[in-house]
mmCIF file of C-alpha atoms and ligand atoms in Angstrom:
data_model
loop_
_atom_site.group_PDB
_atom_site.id
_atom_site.type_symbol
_atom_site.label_atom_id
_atom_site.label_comp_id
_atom_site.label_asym_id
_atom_site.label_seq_id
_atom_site.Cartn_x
_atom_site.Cartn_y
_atom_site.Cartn_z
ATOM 1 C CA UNK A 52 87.306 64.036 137.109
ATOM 2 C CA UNK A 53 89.639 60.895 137.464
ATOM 3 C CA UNK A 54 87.041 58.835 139.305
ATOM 4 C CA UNK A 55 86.681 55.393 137.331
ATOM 5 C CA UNK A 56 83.543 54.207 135.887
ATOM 6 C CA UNK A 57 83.724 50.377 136.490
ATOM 7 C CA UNK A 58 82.452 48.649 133.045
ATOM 8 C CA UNK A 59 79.213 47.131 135.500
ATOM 9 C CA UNK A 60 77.968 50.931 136.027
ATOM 10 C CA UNK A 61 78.382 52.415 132.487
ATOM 11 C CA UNK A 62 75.826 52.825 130.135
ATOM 12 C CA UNK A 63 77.007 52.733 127.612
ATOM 13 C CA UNK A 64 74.158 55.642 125.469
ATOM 14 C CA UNK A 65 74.343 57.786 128.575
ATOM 15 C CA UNK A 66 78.229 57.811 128.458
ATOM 16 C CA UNK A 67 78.099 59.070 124.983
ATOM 17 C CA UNK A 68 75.624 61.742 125.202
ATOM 18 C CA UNK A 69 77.771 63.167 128.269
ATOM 19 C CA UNK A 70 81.119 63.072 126.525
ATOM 20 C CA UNK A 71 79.339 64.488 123.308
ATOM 21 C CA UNK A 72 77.785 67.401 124.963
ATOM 22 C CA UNK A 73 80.756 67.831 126.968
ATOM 23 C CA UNK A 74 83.032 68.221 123.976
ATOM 24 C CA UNK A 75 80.289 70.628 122.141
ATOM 25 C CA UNK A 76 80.731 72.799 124.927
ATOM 26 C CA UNK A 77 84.207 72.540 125.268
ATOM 27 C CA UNK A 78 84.748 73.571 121.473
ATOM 28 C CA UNK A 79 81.908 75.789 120.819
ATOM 29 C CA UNK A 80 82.040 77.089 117.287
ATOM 30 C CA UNK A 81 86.201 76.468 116.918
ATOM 31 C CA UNK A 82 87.683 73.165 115.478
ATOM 32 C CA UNK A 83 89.175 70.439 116.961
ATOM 33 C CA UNK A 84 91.970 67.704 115.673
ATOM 34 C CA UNK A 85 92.634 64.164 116.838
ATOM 35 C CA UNK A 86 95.438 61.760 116.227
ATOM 36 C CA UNK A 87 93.806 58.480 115.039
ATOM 37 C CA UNK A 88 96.204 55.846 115.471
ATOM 38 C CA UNK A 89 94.231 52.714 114.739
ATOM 39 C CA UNK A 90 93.852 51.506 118.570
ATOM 40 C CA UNK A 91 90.509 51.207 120.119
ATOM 41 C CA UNK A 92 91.197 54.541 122.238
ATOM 42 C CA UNK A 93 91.813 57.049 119.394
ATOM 43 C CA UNK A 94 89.142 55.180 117.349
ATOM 44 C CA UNK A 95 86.705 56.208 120.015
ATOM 45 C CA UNK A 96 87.675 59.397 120.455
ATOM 46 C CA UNK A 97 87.400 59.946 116.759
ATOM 47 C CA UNK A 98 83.645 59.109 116.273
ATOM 48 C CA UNK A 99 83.108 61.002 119.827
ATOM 49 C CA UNK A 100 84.500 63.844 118.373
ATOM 50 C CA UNK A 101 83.069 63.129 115.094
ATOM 51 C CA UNK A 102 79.304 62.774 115.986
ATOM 52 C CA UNK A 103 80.187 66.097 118.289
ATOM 53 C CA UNK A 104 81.751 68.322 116.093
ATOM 54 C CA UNK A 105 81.204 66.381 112.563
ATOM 55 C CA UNK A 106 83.479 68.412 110.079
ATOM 56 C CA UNK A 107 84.790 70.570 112.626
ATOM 57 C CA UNK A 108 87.104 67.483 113.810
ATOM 58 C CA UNK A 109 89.600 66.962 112.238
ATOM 59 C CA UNK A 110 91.196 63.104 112.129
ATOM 60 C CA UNK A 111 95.013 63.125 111.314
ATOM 61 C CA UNK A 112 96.875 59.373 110.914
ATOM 62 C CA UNK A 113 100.441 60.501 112.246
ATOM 63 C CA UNK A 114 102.433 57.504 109.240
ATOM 64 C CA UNK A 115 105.641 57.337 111.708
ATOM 65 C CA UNK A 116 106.638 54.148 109.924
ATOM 66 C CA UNK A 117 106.540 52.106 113.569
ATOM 67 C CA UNK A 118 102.772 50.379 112.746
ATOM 68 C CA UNK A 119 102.208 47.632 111.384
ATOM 69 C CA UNK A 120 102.464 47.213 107.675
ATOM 70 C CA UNK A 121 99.421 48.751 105.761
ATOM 71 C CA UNK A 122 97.723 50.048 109.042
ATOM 72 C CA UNK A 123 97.606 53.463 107.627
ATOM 73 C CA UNK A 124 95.486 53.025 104.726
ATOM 74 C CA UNK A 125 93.289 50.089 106.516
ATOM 75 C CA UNK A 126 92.399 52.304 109.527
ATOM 76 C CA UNK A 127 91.617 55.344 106.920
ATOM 77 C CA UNK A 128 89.346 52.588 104.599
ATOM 78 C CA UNK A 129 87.439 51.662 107.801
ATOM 79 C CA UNK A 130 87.130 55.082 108.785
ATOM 80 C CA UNK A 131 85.715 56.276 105.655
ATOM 81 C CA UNK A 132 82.817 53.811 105.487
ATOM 82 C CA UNK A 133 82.054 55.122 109.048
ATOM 83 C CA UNK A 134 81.881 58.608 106.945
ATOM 84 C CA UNK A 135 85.064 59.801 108.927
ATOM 85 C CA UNK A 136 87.506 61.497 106.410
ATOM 86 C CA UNK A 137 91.039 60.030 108.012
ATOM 87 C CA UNK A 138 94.316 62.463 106.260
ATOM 88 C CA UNK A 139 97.178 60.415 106.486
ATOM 89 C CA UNK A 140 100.321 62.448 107.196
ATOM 90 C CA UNK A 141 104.011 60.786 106.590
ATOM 91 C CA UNK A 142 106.426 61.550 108.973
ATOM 92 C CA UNK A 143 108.239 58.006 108.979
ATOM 93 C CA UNK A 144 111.478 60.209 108.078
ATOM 94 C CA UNK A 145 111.248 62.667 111.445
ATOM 95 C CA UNK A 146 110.364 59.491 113.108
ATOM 96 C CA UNK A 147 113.565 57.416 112.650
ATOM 97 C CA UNK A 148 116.165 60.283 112.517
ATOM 98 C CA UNK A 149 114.716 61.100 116.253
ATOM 99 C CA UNK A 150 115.463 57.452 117.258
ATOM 100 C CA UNK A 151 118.686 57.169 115.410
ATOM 101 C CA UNK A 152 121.346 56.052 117.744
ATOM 102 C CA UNK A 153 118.993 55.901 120.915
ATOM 103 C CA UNK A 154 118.949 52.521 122.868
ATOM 104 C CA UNK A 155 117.490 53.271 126.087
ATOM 105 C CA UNK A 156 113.584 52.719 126.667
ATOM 106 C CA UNK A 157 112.654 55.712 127.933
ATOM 107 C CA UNK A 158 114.914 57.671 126.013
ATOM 108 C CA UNK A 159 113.400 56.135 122.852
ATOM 109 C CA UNK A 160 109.370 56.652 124.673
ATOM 110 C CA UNK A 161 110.473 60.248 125.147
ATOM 111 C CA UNK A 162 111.782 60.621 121.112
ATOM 112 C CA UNK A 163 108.842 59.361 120.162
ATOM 113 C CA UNK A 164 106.845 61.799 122.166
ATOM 114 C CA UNK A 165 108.435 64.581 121.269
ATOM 115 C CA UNK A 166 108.628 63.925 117.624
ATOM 116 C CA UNK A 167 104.959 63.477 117.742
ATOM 117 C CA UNK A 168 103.867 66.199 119.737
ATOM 118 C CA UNK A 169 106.655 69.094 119.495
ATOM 119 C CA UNK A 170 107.278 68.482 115.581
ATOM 120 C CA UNK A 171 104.901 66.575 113.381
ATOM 121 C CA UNK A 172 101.189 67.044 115.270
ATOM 122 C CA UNK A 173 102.331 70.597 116.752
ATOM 123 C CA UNK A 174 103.115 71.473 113.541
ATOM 124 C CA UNK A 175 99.433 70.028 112.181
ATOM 125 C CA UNK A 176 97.878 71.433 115.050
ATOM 126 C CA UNK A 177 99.401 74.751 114.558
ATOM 127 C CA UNK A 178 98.813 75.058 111.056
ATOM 128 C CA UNK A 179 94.978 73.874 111.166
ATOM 129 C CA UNK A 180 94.227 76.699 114.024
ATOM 130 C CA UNK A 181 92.533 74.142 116.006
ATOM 131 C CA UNK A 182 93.023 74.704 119.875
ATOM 132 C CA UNK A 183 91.234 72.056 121.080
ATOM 133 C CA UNK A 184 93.123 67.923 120.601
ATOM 134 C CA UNK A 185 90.745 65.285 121.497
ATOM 135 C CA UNK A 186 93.004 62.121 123.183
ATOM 136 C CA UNK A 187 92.392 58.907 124.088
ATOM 137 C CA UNK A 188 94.083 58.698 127.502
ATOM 138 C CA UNK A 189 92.478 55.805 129.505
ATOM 139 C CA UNK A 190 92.416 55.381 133.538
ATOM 140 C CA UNK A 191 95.331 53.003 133.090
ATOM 141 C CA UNK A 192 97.813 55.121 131.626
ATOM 142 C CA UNK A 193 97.576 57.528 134.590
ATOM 143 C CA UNK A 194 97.690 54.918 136.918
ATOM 144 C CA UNK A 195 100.898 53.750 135.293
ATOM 145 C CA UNK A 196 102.318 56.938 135.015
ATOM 146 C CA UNK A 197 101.784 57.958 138.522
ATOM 147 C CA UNK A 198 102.886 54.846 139.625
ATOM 148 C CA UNK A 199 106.454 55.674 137.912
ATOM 149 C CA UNK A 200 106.269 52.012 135.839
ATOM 150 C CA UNK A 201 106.095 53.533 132.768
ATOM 151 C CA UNK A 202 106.123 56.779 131.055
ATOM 152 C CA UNK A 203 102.932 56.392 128.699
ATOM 153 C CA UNK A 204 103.031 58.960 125.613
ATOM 154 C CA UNK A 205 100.011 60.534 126.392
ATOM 155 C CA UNK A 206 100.221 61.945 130.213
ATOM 156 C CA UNK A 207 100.749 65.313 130.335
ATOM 157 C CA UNK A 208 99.723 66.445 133.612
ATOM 158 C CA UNK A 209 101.108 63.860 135.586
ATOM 159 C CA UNK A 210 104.292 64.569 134.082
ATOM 160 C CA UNK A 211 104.103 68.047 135.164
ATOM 161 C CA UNK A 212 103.514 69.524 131.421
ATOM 162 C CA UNK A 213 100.605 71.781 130.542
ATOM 163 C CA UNK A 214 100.085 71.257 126.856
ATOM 164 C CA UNK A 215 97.956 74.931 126.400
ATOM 165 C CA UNK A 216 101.079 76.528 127.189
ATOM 166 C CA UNK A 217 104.084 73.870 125.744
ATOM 167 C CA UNK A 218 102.346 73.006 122.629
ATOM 168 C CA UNK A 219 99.587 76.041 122.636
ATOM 169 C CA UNK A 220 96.359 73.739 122.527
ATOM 170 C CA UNK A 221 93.956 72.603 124.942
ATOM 171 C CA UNK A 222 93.580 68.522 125.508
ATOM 172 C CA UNK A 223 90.103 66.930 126.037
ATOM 173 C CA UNK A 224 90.682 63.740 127.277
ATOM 174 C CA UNK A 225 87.093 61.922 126.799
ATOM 175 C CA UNK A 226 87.871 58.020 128.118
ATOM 176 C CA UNK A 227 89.940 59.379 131.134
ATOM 177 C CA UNK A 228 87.595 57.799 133.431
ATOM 178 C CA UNK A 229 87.257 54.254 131.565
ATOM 179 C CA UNK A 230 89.604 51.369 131.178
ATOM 180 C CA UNK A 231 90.142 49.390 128.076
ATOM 181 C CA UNK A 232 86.981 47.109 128.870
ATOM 182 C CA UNK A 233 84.776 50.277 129.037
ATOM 183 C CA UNK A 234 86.086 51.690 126.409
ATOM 184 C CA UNK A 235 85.193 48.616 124.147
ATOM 185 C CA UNK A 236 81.711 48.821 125.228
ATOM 186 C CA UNK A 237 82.041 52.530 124.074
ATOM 187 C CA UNK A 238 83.185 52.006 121.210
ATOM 188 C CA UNK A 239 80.471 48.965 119.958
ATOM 189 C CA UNK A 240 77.652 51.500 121.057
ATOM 190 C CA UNK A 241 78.600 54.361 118.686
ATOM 191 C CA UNK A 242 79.192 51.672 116.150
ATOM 192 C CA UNK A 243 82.641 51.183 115.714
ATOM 193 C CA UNK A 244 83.173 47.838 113.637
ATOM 194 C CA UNK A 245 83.978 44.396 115.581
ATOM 195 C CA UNK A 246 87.261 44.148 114.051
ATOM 196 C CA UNK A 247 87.916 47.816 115.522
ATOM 197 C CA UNK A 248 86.637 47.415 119.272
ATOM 198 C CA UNK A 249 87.869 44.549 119.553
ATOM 199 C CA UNK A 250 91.179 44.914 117.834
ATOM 200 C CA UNK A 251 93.983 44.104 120.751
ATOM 201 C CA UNK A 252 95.772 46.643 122.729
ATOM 202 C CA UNK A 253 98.712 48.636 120.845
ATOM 203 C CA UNK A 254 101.219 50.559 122.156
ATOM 204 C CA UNK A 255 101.859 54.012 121.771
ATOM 205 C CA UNK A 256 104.829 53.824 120.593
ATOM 206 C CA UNK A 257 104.578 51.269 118.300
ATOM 207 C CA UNK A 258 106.991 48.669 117.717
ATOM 208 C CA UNK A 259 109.464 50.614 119.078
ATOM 209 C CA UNK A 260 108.532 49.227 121.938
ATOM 210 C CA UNK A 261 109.134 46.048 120.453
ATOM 211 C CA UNK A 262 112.808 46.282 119.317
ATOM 212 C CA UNK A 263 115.479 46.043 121.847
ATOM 213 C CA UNK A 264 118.129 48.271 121.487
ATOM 214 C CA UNK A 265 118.375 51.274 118.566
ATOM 215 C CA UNK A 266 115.428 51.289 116.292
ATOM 216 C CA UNK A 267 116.056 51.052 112.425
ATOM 217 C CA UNK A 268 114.730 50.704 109.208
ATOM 218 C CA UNK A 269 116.013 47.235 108.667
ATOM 219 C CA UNK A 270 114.883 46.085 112.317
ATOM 220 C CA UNK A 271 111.287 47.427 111.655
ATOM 221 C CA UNK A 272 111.364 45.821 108.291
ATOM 222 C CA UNK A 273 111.743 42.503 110.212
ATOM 223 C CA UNK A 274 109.806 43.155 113.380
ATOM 224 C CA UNK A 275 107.214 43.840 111.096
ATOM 225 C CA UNK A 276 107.403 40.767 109.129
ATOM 226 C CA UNK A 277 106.985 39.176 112.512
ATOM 227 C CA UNK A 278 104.373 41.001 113.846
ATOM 228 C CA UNK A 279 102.001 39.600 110.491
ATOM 229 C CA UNK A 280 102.907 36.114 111.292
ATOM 230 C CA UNK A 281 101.782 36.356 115.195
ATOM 231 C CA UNK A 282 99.017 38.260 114.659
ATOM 232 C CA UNK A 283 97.633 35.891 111.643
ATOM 233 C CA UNK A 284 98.673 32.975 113.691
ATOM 234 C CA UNK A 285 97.063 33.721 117.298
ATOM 235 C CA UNK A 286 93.877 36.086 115.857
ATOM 236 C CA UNK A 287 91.789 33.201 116.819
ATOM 237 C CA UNK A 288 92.977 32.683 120.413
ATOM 238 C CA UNK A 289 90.716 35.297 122.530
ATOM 239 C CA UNK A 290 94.012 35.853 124.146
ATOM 240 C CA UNK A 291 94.415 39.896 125.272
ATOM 241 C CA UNK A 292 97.458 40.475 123.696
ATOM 242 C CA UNK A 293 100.123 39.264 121.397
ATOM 243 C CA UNK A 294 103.348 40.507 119.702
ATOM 244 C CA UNK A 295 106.582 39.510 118.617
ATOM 245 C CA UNK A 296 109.140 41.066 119.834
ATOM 246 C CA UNK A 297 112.982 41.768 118.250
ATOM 247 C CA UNK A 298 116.199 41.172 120.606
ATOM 248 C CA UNK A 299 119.504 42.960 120.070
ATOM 249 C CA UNK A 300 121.395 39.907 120.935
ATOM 250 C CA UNK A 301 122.463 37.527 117.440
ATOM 251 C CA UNK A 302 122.612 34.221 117.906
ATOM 252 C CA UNK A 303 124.015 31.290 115.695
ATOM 253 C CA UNK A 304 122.056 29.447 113.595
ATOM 254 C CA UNK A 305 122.416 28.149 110.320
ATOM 255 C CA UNK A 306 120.781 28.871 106.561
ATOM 256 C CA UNK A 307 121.747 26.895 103.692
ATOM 257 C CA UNK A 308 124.415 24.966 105.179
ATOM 258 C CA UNK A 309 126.164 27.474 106.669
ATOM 259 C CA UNK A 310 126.502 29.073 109.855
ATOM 260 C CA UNK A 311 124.829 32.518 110.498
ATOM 261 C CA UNK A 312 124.620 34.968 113.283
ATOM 262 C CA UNK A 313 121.205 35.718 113.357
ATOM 263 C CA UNK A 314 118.519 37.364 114.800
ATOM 264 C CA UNK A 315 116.119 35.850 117.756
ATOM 265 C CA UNK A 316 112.483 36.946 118.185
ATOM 266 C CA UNK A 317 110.193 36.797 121.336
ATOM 267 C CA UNK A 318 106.996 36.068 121.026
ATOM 268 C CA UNK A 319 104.247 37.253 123.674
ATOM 269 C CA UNK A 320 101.051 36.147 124.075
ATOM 270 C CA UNK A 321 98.736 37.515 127.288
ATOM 271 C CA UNK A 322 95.863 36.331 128.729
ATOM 272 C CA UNK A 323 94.428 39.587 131.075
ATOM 273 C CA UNK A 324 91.238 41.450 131.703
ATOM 274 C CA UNK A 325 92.670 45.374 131.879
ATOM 275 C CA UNK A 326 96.577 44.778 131.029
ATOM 276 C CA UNK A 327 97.464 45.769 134.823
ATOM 277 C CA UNK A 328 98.073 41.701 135.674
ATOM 278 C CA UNK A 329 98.588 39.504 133.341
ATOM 279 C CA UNK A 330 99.588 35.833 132.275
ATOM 280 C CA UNK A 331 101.072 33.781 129.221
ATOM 281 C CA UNK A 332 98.219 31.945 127.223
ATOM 282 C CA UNK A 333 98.631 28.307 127.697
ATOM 283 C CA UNK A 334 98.765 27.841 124.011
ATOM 284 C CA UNK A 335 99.270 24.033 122.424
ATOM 285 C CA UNK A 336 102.539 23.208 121.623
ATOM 286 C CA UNK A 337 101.283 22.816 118.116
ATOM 287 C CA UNK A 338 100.884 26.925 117.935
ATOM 288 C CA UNK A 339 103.805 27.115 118.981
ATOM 289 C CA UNK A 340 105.583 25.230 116.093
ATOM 290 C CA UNK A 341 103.558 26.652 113.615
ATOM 291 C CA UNK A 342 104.540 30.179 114.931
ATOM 292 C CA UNK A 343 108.075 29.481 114.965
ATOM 293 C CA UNK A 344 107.966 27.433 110.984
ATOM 294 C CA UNK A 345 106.167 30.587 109.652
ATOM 295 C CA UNK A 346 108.328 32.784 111.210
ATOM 296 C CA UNK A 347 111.547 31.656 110.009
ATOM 297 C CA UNK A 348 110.247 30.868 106.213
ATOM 298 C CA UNK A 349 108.540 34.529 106.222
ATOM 299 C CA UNK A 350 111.713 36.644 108.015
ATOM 300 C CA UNK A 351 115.040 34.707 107.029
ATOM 301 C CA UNK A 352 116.985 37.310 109.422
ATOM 302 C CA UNK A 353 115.908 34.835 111.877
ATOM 303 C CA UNK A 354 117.507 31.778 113.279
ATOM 304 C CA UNK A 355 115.620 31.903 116.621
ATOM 305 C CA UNK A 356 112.229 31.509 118.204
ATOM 306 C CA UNK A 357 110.919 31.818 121.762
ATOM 307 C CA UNK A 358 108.040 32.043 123.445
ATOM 308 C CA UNK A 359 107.749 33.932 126.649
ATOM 309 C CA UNK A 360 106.631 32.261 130.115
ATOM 310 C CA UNK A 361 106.960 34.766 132.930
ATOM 311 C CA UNK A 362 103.551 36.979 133.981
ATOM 312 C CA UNK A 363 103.305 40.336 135.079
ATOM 313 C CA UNK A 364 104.438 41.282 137.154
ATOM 314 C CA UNK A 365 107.408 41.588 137.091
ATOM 315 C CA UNK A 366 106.991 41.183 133.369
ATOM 316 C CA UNK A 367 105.103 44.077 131.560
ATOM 317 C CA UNK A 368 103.484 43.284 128.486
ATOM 318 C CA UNK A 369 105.550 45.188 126.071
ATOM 319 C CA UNK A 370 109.124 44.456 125.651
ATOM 320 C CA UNK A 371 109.872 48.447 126.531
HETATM 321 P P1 LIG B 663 102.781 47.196 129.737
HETATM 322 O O1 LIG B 663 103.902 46.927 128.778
HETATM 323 O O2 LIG B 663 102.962 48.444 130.539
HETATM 324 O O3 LIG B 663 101.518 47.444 128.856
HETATM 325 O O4 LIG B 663 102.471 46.006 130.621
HETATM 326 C C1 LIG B 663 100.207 47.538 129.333
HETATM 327 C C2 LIG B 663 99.305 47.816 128.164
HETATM 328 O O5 LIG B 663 99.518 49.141 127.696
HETATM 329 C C3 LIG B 663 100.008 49.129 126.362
HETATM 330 N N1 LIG B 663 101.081 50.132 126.308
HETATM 331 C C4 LIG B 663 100.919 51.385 125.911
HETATM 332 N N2 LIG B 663 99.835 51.999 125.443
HETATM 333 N N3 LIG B 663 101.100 53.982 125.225
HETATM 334 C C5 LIG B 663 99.940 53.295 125.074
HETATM 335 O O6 LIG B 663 98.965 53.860 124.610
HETATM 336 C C6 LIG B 663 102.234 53.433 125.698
HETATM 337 O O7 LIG B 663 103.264 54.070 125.803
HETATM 338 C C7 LIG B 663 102.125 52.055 126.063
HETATM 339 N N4 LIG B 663 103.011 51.180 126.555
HETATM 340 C C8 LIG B 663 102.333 50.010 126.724
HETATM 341 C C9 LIG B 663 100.493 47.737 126.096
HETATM 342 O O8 LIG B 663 100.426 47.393 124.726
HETATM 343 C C10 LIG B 663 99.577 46.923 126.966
HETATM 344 O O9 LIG B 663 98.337 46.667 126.350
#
């Protein structure tokens, strides 16, 4: 089922109607429930499911208080004008008590996935009845997973888990065969907004995966000060990808007149077609000082600013 449709041989209105009618049979007359997070997979997978099922989908935003700042209620607005009823659920609590103390990557990947799956959506999912959770897993986060880079949050079977009987609900898994390039052209054909399909790539676990070291409410507070600023700054760029990214490290710098250990950010910007390669945007030197000014007048935690030159690999694209 994991043979790859290459974005040159999908059509794009036969894709849907195969998914669609897949997922009608799958569910029959029961329900099903989705996670939308805001990416360009779930958002998919939502109107898939929704033009499938309709009110027998149910959309749940998971607030775990690692997105960016207002993504909630703008991914539920755009939703809603699509005629997709998005309940936003807050968990940021659950969220940061699971990460509290927890500096390792994968240790703080595996929180994350168990907070979301075991506790906050099991719980959802066990409450609504549903036995059927439509995901957005895409071709590349098996191939990373079974290549052992990276332990993506959605992978069950490659990590050995089968969710019916762990978290007592099926998983239909719509995109499995497309990578993020198909999944665009997916997404523009059931008519998903431009500012959706082509939103760039976010991680599953948020910017966790873009604070070094133990994740906390005062380091999200500033990553996601910094995350605005980048993502205001390079929207224009056609680049891939682009982040900013928090270090552990302090460094010394110095606000009004006097010396302070502060804190550095990275910032990340990718040119790349599917994520698996990928290089730094050549971007004018110009950028580059405007990214820095607005990022020290807008976070004034910071005293540091860099830009990041090596391409992956060895590199990944997140910092985690
Ligand atoms: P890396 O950092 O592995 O990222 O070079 C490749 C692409 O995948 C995204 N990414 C993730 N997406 N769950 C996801 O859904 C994850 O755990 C995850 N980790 C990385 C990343 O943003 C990039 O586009």
């Amino acid at each position: 089922m994991t043979n790859e449709i290459k974005i040159h041989d999908l059509n794009a209105e036969n894709f849907i109607t195969e998914r669609v009618n897949e997922i009608v049979s799958a569910v029959g007359q029961g329900t099903a429930i989705n996670a939308l997070s805001g990416g360009v997979d779930s958002s998919v997978v939502t109107l898939l499911g929704h033009r499938a099922l309709g009110h027998r989908l149910r959309t749940v935003f998971v607030q775990n208080g690692l997105m960016r700042e207002g993504e909630a209620e703008f991914v539920a607005d755009i939703f809603s004008k699509l005629g997709v009823k998005v309940e936003i659920v807050d968990a940021r609590k659950e969220f940061l008590d699971a990460l509290k103390g927890i500096t390792d990557p994968e240790e703080k990947r595996e929180a994350i996935t168990q907070t979301f799956y075991k506790k906050v959506f099991g719980r959802i999912v066990r409450e609504s009845g549903a036995k059927f959770l439509l995901q957005g897993t895409i071709l590349t986060d098996i191939d990373e997973t079974v290549a052992g880079i990276k332990r993506q949050h959605n992978v069950f079977a490659q990590l050995g888990i089968d969710p019916e009987e762990t978290f007592g609900y099926q998983i239909l898994e719509p995109l499995i065969r497309l990578r993020k390039d198909g999944v665009r052209v997916a997404g523009k054909a059931l008519g998903l907004p431009e500012e959706m399909f082509n939103r760039i790539p976010f991680p599953g676990p948020a910017l966790a995966a873009r604070i070094i070291g133990e994740v906390t409410a005062e380091k999200l507070d500033l990553v996601k000060k910094a995350t605005s600023v980048v993502e205001r700054i390079l929207a224009g760029t056609g680049a891939f990808q682009y982040m900013a990214i928090l270090h552990n490290d302090r460094v010394t710098g110095m606000r009004e007149g006097k010396r302070k250990f502060g804190h550095q950010i990275e910032i990340r910007c990718w040119d790349s077609v599917d994520a698996r390669t990928a290089s730094p945007t050549k971007l004018p030197f110009e950028t580059l000082e405007e990214l820095a000014s607005s990022i020290l007048e807008n976070v004034p935690e910071v005293v540091s600013v860099t830009y990041n030159i090596a391409s992956k690999p060895p590199s990944t694209l997140e910092a985690i």
